[in-house]
């Protein structure tokens, strides 16, 4: 699939905005998560859980889905392809796993926020630090992969490259 | 990368323009399929170890109750919002 340079720039802008936005939103979420887990003031802890729920539902999940979709479109519309280079495949895998775990965690975070509202003292609630810190590490890894693009053609990419060369030669 | 070079400045390192000698797979000739790069192998081993550790933690229950099912909506009716589920010892 080929697109015009203008459309490609637009797609790339959308992908960078969604991906970096996702990373930033998760970083902010980790701050809320630490406050919810380790905070001492009851009202602050309650507010942190409510903010976590809102940020996940209205910011993090939409950005994650947007990053995934724009990333796939960006890959298939450029010479990188989706399965030609290992860094693209690994990046896609990490993004899919991170999105799936996020979608599964959304319900849990909603329940934590509900409990934080119901309880007189929400400080005993467990938070979601392992997931949020894990998610942040995964997103930093994908950012590094996308910036450095470590070399390595997959077998599929190598075959495609040979096919293209054969076509050019003929 | 300057736009004047004729390349897309927003795709700073497209696969066909690499100049690194180590990028033999994008060089002019290569008859056999390229081997999996070392960084992919190392990443796969690290990922496998992490997944094994996660499975171990879940199986032994060391990490506590886990997974989205722990707060399934149906559970609320059955357990009546039992707050002790999240109480730390």
Tab-separated table of N, CA and C in Angstrom, chain A residues 5 8-9 12-13 74 78-80 85-88 90 104-105 107-109 111-112 114-115 118-119 123-127 131 145 148-155 158 161-162 165, chain B residues 8-11 13-15 18 20 22-37 39-40 43 66-68 70-73 76 81-88:
chain	number	residue	atom	x	y	z
A	5	UNK	N	3.172	11.481	0.199
A	5	UNK	CA	3.997	11.973	1.315
A	5	UNK	C	3.200	12.779	2.337
A	8	UNK	N	1.304	10.417	4.448
A	8	UNK	CA	2.236	9.667	5.294
A	8	UNK	C	2.673	10.507	6.490
A	9	UNK	N	2.919	11.788	6.243
A	9	UNK	CA	3.303	12.683	7.348
A	9	UNK	C	2.159	12.831	8.339
A	12	UNK	N	2.031	9.663	10.331
A	12	UNK	CA	3.146	9.606	11.272
A	12	UNK	C	2.900	10.546	12.451
A	13	UNK	N	2.370	11.727	12.156
A	13	UNK	CA	2.056	12.683	13.217
A	13	UNK	C	1.029	12.087	14.179
A	74	UNK	N	0.620	2.897	9.645
A	74	UNK	CA	1.910	3.500	9.306
A	74	UNK	C	2.872	2.451	8.732
A	78	UNK	N	4.249	2.136	4.484
A	78	UNK	CA	5.630	2.537	4.184
A	78	UNK	C	6.443	1.305	3.801
A	79	UNK	N	7.696	1.542	3.435
A	79	UNK	CA	8.571	0.438	3.015
A	79	UNK	C	8.943	-0.482	4.179
A	80	UNK	N	8.681	-0.046	5.417
A	80	UNK	CA	9.029	-0.884	6.566
A	80	UNK	C	8.176	-2.145	6.609
A	85	UNK	N	10.647	-6.409	9.254
A	85	UNK	CA	11.788	-6.103	10.128
A	85	UNK	C	11.451	-6.524	11.557
A	86	UNK	N	12.460	-7.115	12.210
A	86	UNK	CA	12.218	-7.614	13.566
A	86	UNK	C	11.765	-6.506	14.513
A	87	UNK	N	12.344	-5.304	14.373
A	87	UNK	CA	11.989	-4.255	15.334
A	87	UNK	C	10.515	-3.867	15.202
A	88	UNK	N	9.980	-3.947	13.982
A	88	UNK	CA	8.556	-3.619	13.789
A	88	UNK	C	7.690	-4.726	14.409
A	90	UNK	N	8.508	-6.848	16.859
A	90	UNK	CA	8.609	-6.803	18.328
A	90	UNK	C	7.795	-5.626	18.866
A	104	UNK	N	-7.826	-5.403	30.016
A	104	UNK	CA	-8.238	-6.309	31.104
A	104	UNK	C	-8.190	-5.598	32.455
A	105	UNK	N	-7.234	-4.696	32.609
A	105	UNK	CA	-7.073	-3.986	33.877
A	105	UNK	C	-8.111	-2.878	34.080
A	107	UNK	N	-11.306	-2.831	33.993
A	107	UNK	CA	-12.392	-3.237	34.889
A	107	UNK	C	-11.926	-3.229	36.342
A	108	UNK	N	-10.722	-3.745	36.558
A	108	UNK	CA	-10.154	-3.794	37.915
A	108	UNK	C	-10.008	-2.384	38.489
A	109	UNK	N	-9.518	-1.464	37.659
A	109	UNK	CA	-9.303	-0.086	38.130
A	109	UNK	C	-10.653	0.580	38.435
A	111	UNK	N	-13.288	-0.981	39.477
A	111	UNK	CA	-13.738	-1.554	40.748
A	111	UNK	C	-12.993	-0.944	41.939
A	112	UNK	N	-11.693	-0.684	41.743
A	112	UNK	CA	-10.912	-0.043	42.813
A	112	UNK	C	-11.461	1.352	43.107
A	114	UNK	N	-14.484	2.364	42.600
A	114	UNK	CA	-15.790	2.191	43.246
A	114	UNK	C	-15.607	1.887	44.730
A	115	UNK	N	-14.668	0.999	45.018
A	115	UNK	CA	-14.382	0.654	46.415
A	115	UNK	C	-13.868	1.868	47.183
A	118	UNK	N	-16.824	3.879	48.145
A	118	UNK	CA	-17.696	3.240	49.137
A	118	UNK	C	-17.050	3.236	50.529
A	119	UNK	N	-15.770	2.899	50.563
A	119	UNK	CA	-15.098	2.690	51.848
A	119	UNK	C	-14.874	3.988	52.625
A	123	UNK	N	-7.407	3.308	52.151
A	123	UNK	CA	-5.948	3.133	52.137
A	123	UNK	C	-5.505	1.665	52.084
A	124	UNK	N	-6.415	0.737	52.349
A	124	UNK	CA	-6.034	-0.676	52.290
A	124	UNK	C	-6.123	-1.266	50.890
A	125	UNK	N	-6.649	-0.506	49.964
A	125	UNK	CA	-6.783	-1.025	48.589
A	125	UNK	C	-5.399	-1.229	47.954
A	126	UNK	N	-5.286	-2.232	47.075
A	126	UNK	CA	-3.946	-2.615	46.600
A	126	UNK	C	-3.337	-1.751	45.495
A	127	UNK	N	-4.110	-0.905	44.824
A	127	UNK	CA	-3.544	-0.152	43.704
A	127	UNK	C	-3.249	-1.068	42.528
A	131	UNK	N	1.265	-3.419	37.344
A	131	UNK	CA	0.815	-3.267	35.957
A	131	UNK	C	1.219	-1.919	35.373
A	145	UNK	N	12.769	1.198	20.529
A	145	UNK	CA	12.793	0.407	19.285
A	145	UNK	C	12.453	1.275	18.084
A	148	UNK	N	15.523	3.792	17.496
A	148	UNK	CA	16.818	3.238	17.063
A	148	UNK	C	16.699	2.251	15.902
A	149	UNK	N	15.528	1.648	15.746
A	149	UNK	CA	15.281	0.718	14.645
A	149	UNK	C	16.432	-0.280	14.471
A	150	UNK	N	16.673	-1.150	15.464
A	150	UNK	CA	17.788	-2.096	15.335
A	150	UNK	C	17.632	-2.972	14.100
A	151	UNK	N	18.766	-3.273	13.471
A	151	UNK	CA	18.732	-3.970	12.186
A	151	UNK	C	18.228	-5.401	12.352
A	152	UNK	N	17.803	-5.978	11.259
A	152	UNK	CA	17.357	-7.369	11.261
A	152	UNK	C	16.132	-7.559	10.395
A	153	UNK	N	16.342	-8.255	9.266
A	153	UNK	CA	15.216	-8.585	8.374
A	153	UNK	C	14.647	-9.936	8.771
A	154	UNK	N	13.351	-10.061	8.751
A	154	UNK	CA	12.730	-11.370	8.962
A	154	UNK	C	12.868	-12.169	7.655
A	155	UNK	N	12.582	-13.474	7.725
A	155	UNK	CA	12.641	-14.295	6.506
A	155	UNK	C	11.654	-13.753	5.463
A	158	UNK	N	13.077	-10.627	3.962
A	158	UNK	CA	14.173	-10.963	3.047
A	158	UNK	C	13.622	-11.474	1.720
A	161	UNK	N	12.145	-8.650	-0.232
A	161	UNK	CA	13.207	-7.820	-0.790
A	161	UNK	C	13.761	-8.444	-2.082
A	162	UNK	N	13.938	-9.782	-2.046
A	162	UNK	CA	14.443	-10.474	-3.230
A	162	UNK	C	13.437	-10.408	-4.383
A	165	UNK	N	13.690	-7.012	-5.905
A	165	UNK	CA	14.917	-6.870	-6.701
A	165	UNK	C	14.782	-7.607	-8.035
B	8	UNK	N	12.301	11.382	2.448
B	8	UNK	CA	11.259	11.839	3.344
B	8	UNK	C	11.875	12.208	4.690
B	9	UNK	N	11.804	13.493	5.087
B	9	UNK	CA	12.433	13.889	6.349
B	9	UNK	C	11.758	13.270	7.565
B	10	UNK	N	10.536	12.781	7.406
B	10	UNK	CA	9.822	12.195	8.539
B	10	UNK	C	10.029	10.695	8.620
B	11	UNK	N	10.730	10.162	7.697
B	11	UNK	CA	11.070	8.744	7.760
B	11	UNK	C	12.591	8.698	7.681
B	13	UNK	N	15.073	7.061	8.587
B	13	UNK	CA	15.957	5.933	8.365
B	13	UNK	C	15.245	4.810	7.621
B	14	UNK	N	14.725	5.114	6.427
B	14	UNK	CA	13.981	4.086	5.710
B	14	UNK	C	14.880	2.917	5.338
B	15	UNK	N	14.326	1.715	5.232
B	15	UNK	CA	15.166	0.530	5.074
B	15	UNK	C	16.058	0.557	3.852
B	18	UNK	N	19.831	2.646	4.256
B	18	UNK	CA	20.833	2.438	5.301
B	18	UNK	C	22.218	2.333	4.703
B	20	UNK	N	24.921	1.603	6.884
B	20	UNK	CA	25.731	0.864	7.834
B	20	UNK	C	26.219	-0.446	7.209
B	22	UNK	N	27.136	-3.002	8.684
B	22	UNK	CA	26.607	-4.150	9.424
B	22	UNK	C	25.247	-4.578	8.903
B	23	UNK	N	24.613	-3.706	8.136
B	23	UNK	CA	23.290	-4.016	7.594
B	23	UNK	C	23.409	-4.852	6.334
B	24	UNK	N	24.021	-6.002	6.479
B	24	UNK	CA	24.295	-6.804	5.288
B	24	UNK	C	23.012	-7.283	4.624
B	25	UNK	N	21.904	-7.365	5.437
B	25	UNK	CA	20.689	-7.893	4.834
B	25	UNK	C	20.054	-6.915	3.855
B	26	UNK	N	20.461	-5.647	3.931
B	26	UNK	CA	19.931	-4.699	2.954
B	26	UNK	C	21.001	-4.326	1.932
B	27	UNK	N	22.067	-5.057	1.922
B	27	UNK	CA	23.139	-4.812	0.970
B	27	UNK	C	22.745	-5.307	-0.409
B	28	UNK	N	23.621	-5.162	-1.379
B	28	UNK	CA	23.254	-5.472	-2.752
B	28	UNK	C	22.988	-6.963	-2.994
B	29	UNK	N	23.726	-7.856	-2.314
B	29	UNK	CA	23.578	-9.286	-2.584
B	29	UNK	C	23.559	-10.092	-1.299
B	30	UNK	N	22.688	-11.040	-1.209
B	30	UNK	CA	22.699	-11.992	-0.114
B	30	UNK	C	21.896	-13.187	-0.576
B	31	UNK	N	22.549	-14.370	-0.624
B	31	UNK	CA	21.881	-15.530	-1.212
B	31	UNK	C	21.065	-16.323	-0.208
B	32	UNK	N	21.523	-16.385	1.050
B	32	UNK	CA	20.776	-17.147	2.063
B	32	UNK	C	19.986	-16.186	2.948
B	33	UNK	N	18.925	-16.732	3.556
B	33	UNK	CA	18.088	-15.907	4.420
B	33	UNK	C	18.900	-15.436	5.620
B	34	UNK	N	18.705	-14.198	6.066
B	34	UNK	CA	19.495	-13.688	7.190
B	34	UNK	C	19.139	-14.401	8.485
B	35	UNK	N	20.148	-14.526	9.359
B	35	UNK	CA	19.894	-15.155	10.651
B	35	UNK	C	19.211	-14.157	11.581
B	36	UNK	N	18.559	-14.721	12.603
B	36	UNK	CA	17.890	-13.849	13.573
B	36	UNK	C	18.961	-13.037	14.328
B	37	UNK	N	18.810	-11.716	14.399
B	37	UNK	CA	19.823	-10.904	15.082
B	37	UNK	C	19.929	-11.249	16.569
B	39	UNK	N	20.072	-9.303	19.135
B	39	UNK	CA	19.203	-8.545	20.034
B	39	UNK	C	17.811	-9.167	20.130
B	40	UNK	N	17.368	-9.819	19.042
B	40	UNK	CA	16.055	-10.484	19.072
B	40	UNK	C	16.134	-11.725	19.953
B	43	UNK	N	16.321	-10.650	23.600
B	43	UNK	CA	14.997	-10.156	24.022
B	43	UNK	C	14.028	-11.308	24.232
B	66	UNK	N	-4.994	-12.406	41.621
B	66	UNK	CA	-4.606	-11.648	40.439
B	66	UNK	C	-5.587	-11.853	39.314
B	67	UNK	N	-5.610	-10.897	38.390
B	67	UNK	CA	-6.426	-11.035	37.188
B	67	UNK	C	-7.721	-10.255	37.282
B	68	UNK	N	-8.292	-9.938	36.116
B	68	UNK	CA	-9.499	-9.123	36.094
B	68	UNK	C	-10.708	-9.822	36.697
B	70	UNK	N	-10.993	-11.223	39.391
B	70	UNK	CA	-11.122	-11.079	40.849
B	70	UNK	C	-12.182	-10.061	41.235
B	71	UNK	N	-12.502	-9.162	40.303
B	71	UNK	CA	-13.542	-8.166	40.610
B	71	UNK	C	-14.678	-8.234	39.601
B	72	UNK	N	-14.945	-9.445	39.110
B	72	UNK	CA	-16.003	-9.570	38.112
B	72	UNK	C	-17.323	-9.090	38.693
B	73	UNK	N	-18.165	-8.446	37.854
B	73	UNK	CA	-19.419	-7.903	38.368
B	73	UNK	C	-20.273	-8.951	39.069
B	76	UNK	N	-19.693	-9.518	42.709
B	76	UNK	CA	-20.204	-8.551	43.686
B	76	UNK	C	-21.524	-9.027	44.290
B	81	UNK	N	-19.897	-7.193	47.771
B	81	UNK	CA	-18.887	-6.155	47.960
B	81	UNK	C	-18.056	-6.390	49.204
B	82	UNK	N	-17.567	-7.583	49.350
B	82	UNK	CA	-16.776	-7.906	50.526
B	82	UNK	C	-15.489	-7.092	50.544
B	83	UNK	N	-15.396	-6.069	51.396
B	83	UNK	CA	-14.220	-5.214	51.370
B	83	UNK	C	-12.965	-5.926	51.871
B	84	UNK	N	-13.145	-7.029	52.549
B	84	UNK	CA	-11.970	-7.718	53.103
B	84	UNK	C	-11.087	-8.302	52.010
B	85	UNK	N	-11.640	-8.399	50.760
B	85	UNK	CA	-10.831	-8.936	49.670
B	85	UNK	C	-9.580	-8.123	49.454
B	86	UNK	N	-9.659	-6.843	49.700
B	86	UNK	CA	-8.519	-5.963	49.427
B	86	UNK	C	-7.815	-5.527	50.698
B	87	UNK	N	-8.272	-6.026	51.830
B	87	UNK	CA	-7.622	-5.608	53.080
B	87	UNK	C	-6.268	-6.268	53.207
B	88	UNK	N	-5.279	-5.439	53.490
B	88	UNK	CA	-3.949	-5.998	53.719
B	88	UNK	C	-3.906	-6.607	55.115
